[in-house]
């Protein structure tokens, strides 16, 4: 994808701007002969898919359309080993789609059309939705819903006995909902993930270690992801650093989601934070070497072998 094309559409390069179905189709039309690849996605969805491929029992709570894309998503989740029982089906809206435009520097620019995803009602969840699970991983995009509904979701997951992790999703989300994020994270979240841009938007343009210190005041476990510069993890005032693996990146789409999956895998296994972060870096390193968020089978074999060696 040429830089000129990305600069010619609405919004900034490297960020996320919501579009409707019409604008998404218009951008696709303008792409012409540029190859387009379809993979299952979504911020929390990517993390759930990765955990499923690592043999962690998972389910995805959300809404898809009653259409071909919805069936594709269900089938892909089942094939990965995840449960589809919690996926609602909309009878009126199309399955959400996100166009990820990848430039030669491997940076991704996202233009999502949420469609059926907006029909998911956080206020409608019950403790039964979390039965049998110990962790609820939530994406920052949930804040597009009213704050009181998001709070109900967080309260319900916690009451069901789940640890709650939250990925801030994008700096645009943080800019739009900063007061709500600060309040909800401090009140309900056990593990919070922020990349450098998100941490800047939430806490100010500070050195990553200082951002980590401040983020730890909000949640027991805090992670600041810095892409190719590695990641900082903080818990109880202690800090650990995990370097990024040196690989040839072609697409950074879902790299942060994959890091979260690897880190949460280690957390669920009882690993220390440094080991969990290193495994997160390994999953992210595999992800940036392919286009899209779906890794090939040989990558999963390497990652499962690596995880087994950590036991």
Short mmCIF file of C-alpha atoms in Angstrom, two decimals:
data_model
loop_
_atom_site.label_atom_id
_atom_site.label_comp_id
_atom_site.label_asym_id
_atom_site.label_seq_id
_atom_site.Cartn_x
_atom_site.Cartn_y
_atom_site.Cartn_z
CA UNK A 1 0.00 0.00 0.00
CA UNK A 2 1.53 3.32 -1.10
CA UNK A 3 1.87 6.16 1.40
CA UNK A 4 0.10 8.48 -1.05
CA UNK A 5 -3.10 6.42 -0.93
CA UNK A 6 -3.23 6.48 2.88
CA UNK A 7 -2.62 10.23 2.98
CA UNK A 8 -5.54 10.68 0.58
CA UNK A 9 -8.20 9.19 2.86
CA UNK A 10 -9.84 10.70 5.92
CA UNK A 11 -7.85 10.47 9.16
CA UNK A 12 -4.22 10.08 10.16
CA UNK A 13 -1.81 7.38 9.10
CA UNK A 14 -1.24 4.75 11.76
CA UNK A 15 -4.43 5.47 13.64
CA UNK A 16 -8.05 4.38 13.68
CA UNK A 17 -11.04 6.29 12.31
CA UNK A 18 -14.55 4.84 12.40
CA UNK A 19 -16.34 4.65 9.04
CA UNK A 20 -19.72 3.39 7.93
CA UNK A 21 -20.30 0.63 5.41
CA UNK A 22 -20.61 3.07 2.53
CA UNK A 23 -17.27 4.75 3.21
CA UNK A 24 -15.60 1.37 3.67
CA UNK A 25 -16.89 0.19 0.29
CA UNK A 26 -15.76 3.46 -1.31
CA UNK A 27 -12.21 2.97 -0.02
CA UNK A 28 -12.22 -0.63 -1.24
CA UNK A 29 -13.33 0.55 -4.68
CA UNK A 30 -10.51 3.10 -4.79
CA UNK A 31 -8.01 0.33 -4.03
CA UNK A 32 -8.63 -1.09 -7.49
CA UNK A 33 -6.25 -3.99 -8.15
CA UNK A 34 -4.45 -3.79 -4.80
CA UNK A 35 -4.66 -7.29 -3.23
CA UNK A 36 -7.09 -7.59 -0.31
CA UNK A 37 -6.88 -10.48 2.15
CA UNK A 38 -9.71 -11.47 4.49
CA UNK A 39 -8.85 -12.73 7.98
CA UNK A 40 -10.82 -12.86 11.24
CA UNK A 41 -9.98 -9.88 13.42
CA UNK A 42 -11.10 -7.48 16.11
CA UNK A 43 -8.79 -6.34 18.91
CA UNK A 44 -10.10 -8.69 21.60
CA UNK A 45 -10.93 -11.18 18.86
CA UNK A 46 -7.29 -11.39 17.78
CA UNK A 47 -6.23 -12.05 21.37
CA UNK A 48 -8.92 -14.72 21.81
CA UNK A 49 -7.96 -16.44 18.54
CA UNK A 50 -4.29 -16.52 19.59
CA UNK A 51 -5.09 -17.93 23.03
CA UNK A 52 -7.30 -20.56 21.42
CA UNK A 53 -4.44 -21.62 19.14
CA UNK A 54 -2.31 -21.95 22.28
CA UNK A 55 -4.89 -24.45 23.60
CA UNK A 56 -6.40 -22.10 26.19
CA UNK A 57 -10.18 -22.65 26.54
CA UNK A 58 -11.71 -19.48 25.11
CA UNK A 59 -15.00 -17.97 24.01
CA UNK A 60 -15.76 -14.67 22.31
CA UNK A 61 -18.59 -12.50 23.61
CA UNK A 62 -19.93 -10.23 20.87
CA UNK A 63 -22.28 -9.89 17.91
CA UNK A 64 -21.84 -10.79 14.24
CA UNK A 65 -24.23 -10.46 11.33
CA UNK A 66 -26.42 -13.18 9.88
CA UNK A 67 -24.32 -13.17 6.73
CA UNK A 68 -21.41 -14.87 4.99
CA UNK A 69 -18.82 -12.87 6.94
CA UNK A 70 -20.49 -13.84 10.21
CA UNK A 71 -20.40 -17.52 9.27
CA UNK A 72 -16.77 -17.14 8.19
CA UNK A 73 -15.91 -15.65 11.58
CA UNK A 74 -17.71 -18.40 13.50
CA UNK A 75 -16.04 -21.11 11.43
CA UNK A 76 -12.58 -19.59 11.87
CA UNK A 77 -13.02 -19.30 15.64
CA UNK A 78 -14.17 -22.91 15.90
CA UNK A 79 -11.26 -24.07 13.73
CA UNK A 80 -8.85 -22.25 16.05
CA UNK A 81 -10.27 -24.16 18.99
CA UNK A 82 -12.43 -21.40 20.48
CA UNK A 83 -16.08 -21.64 21.49
CA UNK A 84 -18.71 -19.75 19.48
CA UNK A 85 -21.51 -20.22 22.02
CA UNK A 86 -21.32 -16.61 23.26
CA UNK A 87 -21.41 -15.00 19.82
CA UNK A 88 -24.74 -13.30 19.27
CA UNK A 89 -26.24 -12.99 15.78
CA UNK A 90 -27.79 -9.78 14.44
CA UNK A 91 -30.73 -10.15 12.07
CA UNK A 92 -30.45 -6.62 10.72
CA UNK A 93 -26.80 -5.50 10.60
CA UNK A 94 -23.80 -6.76 8.67
CA UNK A 95 -20.80 -8.32 10.38
CA UNK A 96 -18.26 -5.69 11.38
CA UNK A 97 -15.24 -5.21 9.13
CA UNK A 98 -11.99 -3.34 9.54
CA UNK A 99 -9.86 -2.31 6.58
CA UNK A 100 -6.18 -2.41 7.56
CA UNK A 101 -4.01 -0.48 5.10
CA UNK A 102 -0.37 -1.55 5.37
CA UNK A 103 2.36 0.75 4.05
CA UNK A 104 5.94 -0.27 3.13
CA UNK A 105 7.15 0.68 6.62
CA UNK A 106 4.87 -2.12 8.00
CA UNK A 107 2.62 0.45 9.71
CA UNK A 108 -1.12 -0.31 9.68
CA UNK A 109 -3.86 2.29 9.30
CA UNK A 110 -7.31 1.07 10.36
CA UNK A 111 -10.74 2.07 9.12
CA UNK A 112 -13.39 -0.05 10.93
CA UNK A 113 -17.11 -0.23 10.17
CA UNK A 114 -18.60 -1.64 13.37
CA UNK A 115 -22.09 -2.48 12.05
CA UNK A 116 -23.38 -5.53 13.98
CA UNK A 117 -20.72 -5.08 16.67
CA UNK A 118 -22.60 -1.97 17.80
CA UNK A 119 -25.63 -4.14 18.55
CA UNK A 120 -23.75 -5.93 21.29
CA UNK A 121 -25.20 -4.54 24.52
CA UNK A 122 -22.76 -4.59 27.47
CA UNK A 123 -25.70 -4.01 29.81
CA UNK A 124 -27.21 -7.30 28.69
CA UNK A 125 -24.43 -9.59 29.92
CA UNK A 126 -24.93 -11.79 32.96
CA UNK A 127 -22.61 -13.77 35.20
CA UNK A 128 -23.63 -16.85 33.23
CA UNK A 129 -21.80 -15.43 30.19
CA UNK A 130 -18.53 -15.79 32.12
CA UNK A 131 -19.22 -19.17 33.72
CA UNK A 132 -16.25 -21.50 33.47
CA UNK A 133 -13.72 -18.76 32.66
CA UNK A 134 -11.16 -17.07 34.91
CA UNK A 135 -10.18 -14.11 32.73
CA UNK A 136 -12.23 -11.55 30.79
CA UNK A 137 -10.13 -9.68 28.21
CA UNK A 138 -11.82 -6.52 26.99
CA UNK A 139 -10.87 -4.11 24.21
CA UNK A 140 -10.97 -0.35 24.58
CA UNK A 141 -13.37 -0.06 21.66
CA UNK A 142 -16.11 -1.16 24.09
CA UNK A 143 -16.09 2.46 25.26
CA UNK A 144 -18.05 3.40 22.16
CA UNK A 145 -20.97 2.22 24.31
CA UNK A 146 -22.37 4.38 27.15
CA UNK A 147 -20.14 4.40 30.22
CA UNK A 148 -22.79 2.95 32.54
CA UNK A 149 -23.21 -0.06 30.25
CA UNK A 150 -19.46 -0.65 30.13
CA UNK A 151 -19.37 -0.44 33.91
CA UNK A 152 -22.09 -3.09 34.11
CA UNK A 153 -19.98 -5.40 31.95
CA UNK A 154 -16.91 -4.91 34.13
CA UNK A 155 -18.85 -5.37 37.36
CA UNK A 156 -20.51 -8.52 36.06
CA UNK A 157 -17.24 -10.10 34.89
CA UNK A 158 -15.67 -9.37 38.25
CA UNK A 159 -18.66 -10.72 40.17
CA UNK A 160 -18.39 -13.92 38.12
CA UNK A 161 -14.88 -14.39 39.48
CA UNK A 162 -12.95 -13.25 36.41
CA UNK A 163 -9.72 -11.36 36.41
CA UNK A 164 -10.23 -8.40 34.05
CA UNK A 165 -7.69 -7.27 31.47
CA UNK A 166 -8.20 -4.22 29.27
CA UNK A 167 -6.33 -3.21 26.14
CA UNK A 168 -6.72 0.52 25.48
CA UNK A 169 -7.02 -0.25 21.73
CA UNK A 170 -5.97 3.08 20.14
CA UNK A 171 -4.91 6.60 21.03
CA UNK A 172 -8.11 7.89 19.42
CA UNK A 173 -10.12 5.84 21.92
CA UNK A 174 -8.06 7.24 24.79
CA UNK A 175 -8.45 10.81 23.55
CA UNK A 176 -12.22 10.38 23.26
CA UNK A 177 -12.84 8.60 26.57
CA UNK A 178 -9.92 9.50 28.84
CA UNK A 179 -11.94 10.40 31.99
CA UNK A 180 -13.99 7.19 31.74
CA UNK A 181 -10.86 5.09 31.17
CA UNK A 182 -9.12 6.51 34.22
CA UNK A 183 -12.13 5.85 36.44
CA UNK A 184 -13.03 2.40 35.14
CA UNK A 185 -9.47 1.07 35.07
CA UNK A 186 -8.84 2.13 38.66
CA UNK A 187 -12.15 0.65 39.82
CA UNK A 188 -12.31 -2.66 37.95
CA UNK A 189 -9.27 -3.61 35.85
CA UNK A 190 -6.56 -6.05 37.00
CA UNK A 191 -4.28 -5.91 33.94
CA UNK A 192 -4.06 -2.89 31.62
CA UNK A 193 -2.22 -2.79 28.28
CA UNK A 194 -1.22 0.47 26.59
CA UNK A 195 1.07 1.07 23.65
CA UNK A 196 3.29 4.15 23.53
CA UNK A 197 0.74 6.35 21.75
CA UNK A 198 -2.05 5.28 24.10
CA UNK A 199 0.12 5.87 27.16
CA UNK A 200 0.99 9.34 25.85
CA UNK A 201 -2.70 10.14 25.40
CA UNK A 202 -3.65 8.81 28.83
CA UNK A 203 -0.70 9.92 30.96
CA UNK A 204 1.23 12.52 28.98
CA UNK A 205 4.39 12.38 26.91
CA UNK A 206 6.70 10.91 29.56
CA UNK A 207 9.49 8.32 29.50
CA UNK A 208 7.99 4.79 29.32
CA UNK A 209 9.21 3.87 32.82
CA UNK A 210 7.48 6.91 34.28
CA UNK A 211 4.31 6.06 32.35
CA UNK A 212 4.51 2.56 33.79
CA UNK A 213 4.81 3.95 37.32
CA UNK A 214 1.70 6.05 36.82
CA UNK A 215 -0.21 3.23 35.13
CA UNK A 216 0.52 0.99 38.14
CA UNK A 217 -1.42 3.47 40.28
CA UNK A 218 -4.51 2.52 38.27
CA UNK A 219 -4.20 -1.27 37.91
CA UNK A 220 -2.31 -4.03 39.77
CA UNK A 221 -0.53 -5.14 36.58
CA UNK A 222 0.43 -2.57 33.95
CA UNK A 223 2.04 -3.09 30.55
CA UNK A 224 3.48 -0.40 28.26
CA UNK A 225 4.13 -1.80 24.78
CA UNK A 226 6.73 0.01 22.68
CA UNK A 227 6.76 -2.04 19.49
CA UNK A 228 10.26 -2.81 18.27
CA UNK A 229 11.64 -1.12 21.42
CA UNK A 230 10.20 -3.81 23.68
CA UNK A 231 7.76 -3.63 26.58
CA UNK A 232 7.72 -2.66 30.25
CA UNK A 233 5.67 -4.57 32.81
CA UNK A 234 4.93 -3.36 36.32
CA UNK A 235 3.38 -5.07 39.33
CA UNK A 236 3.45 -3.98 42.97
CA UNK A 237 6.04 -1.32 42.29
CA UNK A 238 8.39 -3.80 40.60
CA UNK A 239 9.32 -3.32 36.94
CA UNK A 240 10.60 -5.71 34.29
CA UNK A 241 11.60 -5.15 30.68
CA UNK A 242 11.14 -7.52 27.74
CA UNK A 243 13.05 -6.71 24.54
CA UNK A 244 11.35 -7.13 21.20
CA UNK A 245 12.66 -9.90 18.99
CA UNK A 246 14.63 -8.77 15.94
CA UNK A 247 12.61 -9.85 12.90
CA UNK A 248 11.77 -8.42 9.47
CA UNK A 249 8.33 -6.88 9.97
CA UNK A 250 5.94 -6.64 7.03
CA UNK A 251 2.70 -5.74 8.87
CA UNK A 252 2.19 -4.54 12.45
CA UNK A 253 -1.55 -5.29 12.40
CA UNK A 254 -2.54 -7.10 15.63
CA UNK A 255 1.01 -7.09 17.02
CA UNK A 256 -0.22 -5.59 20.28
CA UNK A 257 -3.13 -8.03 20.44
CA UNK A 258 -0.73 -10.92 19.96
CA UNK A 259 1.60 -9.59 22.65
CA UNK A 260 -1.38 -9.46 24.99
CA UNK A 261 -2.25 -13.06 24.14
CA UNK A 262 1.26 -14.27 24.92
CA UNK A 263 1.44 -12.27 28.14
CA UNK A 264 -1.98 -13.45 29.31
CA UNK A 265 -1.04 -17.04 28.46
CA UNK A 266 1.89 -16.77 30.84
CA UNK A 267 -0.24 -15.05 33.46
CA UNK A 268 -2.79 -17.87 33.34
CA UNK A 269 0.03 -20.42 33.63
CA UNK A 270 1.43 -18.72 36.72
CA UNK A 271 4.64 -17.51 35.08
CA UNK A 272 6.43 -14.44 36.39
CA UNK A 273 5.81 -11.20 34.50
CA UNK A 274 9.20 -11.11 32.78
CA UNK A 275 8.73 -14.59 31.33
CA UNK A 276 5.15 -13.78 30.29
CA UNK A 277 6.30 -10.59 28.56
CA UNK A 278 9.07 -12.42 26.69
CA UNK A 279 6.52 -14.93 25.43
CA UNK A 280 4.24 -12.06 24.45
CA UNK A 281 7.14 -10.62 22.44
CA UNK A 282 7.62 -13.99 20.73
CA UNK A 283 3.96 -14.18 19.66
CA UNK A 284 4.08 -10.57 18.43
CA UNK A 285 7.28 -11.28 16.49
CA UNK A 286 5.58 -14.09 14.58
CA UNK A 287 2.57 -11.85 13.87
CA UNK A 288 4.50 -8.94 12.33
CA UNK A 289 6.15 -11.30 9.84
CA UNK A 290 2.85 -12.06 8.07
CA UNK A 291 0.12 -9.94 6.53
CA UNK A 292 -3.01 -9.89 8.67
CA UNK A 293 -3.56 -11.32 12.11
CA UNK A 294 -3.77 -15.05 11.29
CA UNK A 295 -0.54 -17.01 11.76
CA UNK A 296 0.28 -20.14 9.74
CA UNK A 297 0.40 -23.55 11.39
CA UNK A 298 4.20 -23.70 11.48
CA UNK A 299 4.31 -20.48 13.51
CA UNK A 300 1.89 -21.94 16.04
CA UNK A 301 3.99 -25.08 16.28
CA UNK A 302 7.05 -22.98 17.12
CA UNK A 303 5.11 -20.99 19.72
CA UNK A 304 3.56 -24.05 21.37
CA UNK A 305 6.99 -25.68 21.55
CA UNK A 306 8.41 -22.50 23.07
CA UNK A 307 5.60 -22.37 25.64
CA UNK A 308 6.13 -26.02 26.54
CA UNK A 309 9.83 -25.38 27.05
CA UNK A 310 8.93 -22.64 29.54
CA UNK A 311 6.93 -25.01 31.77
#
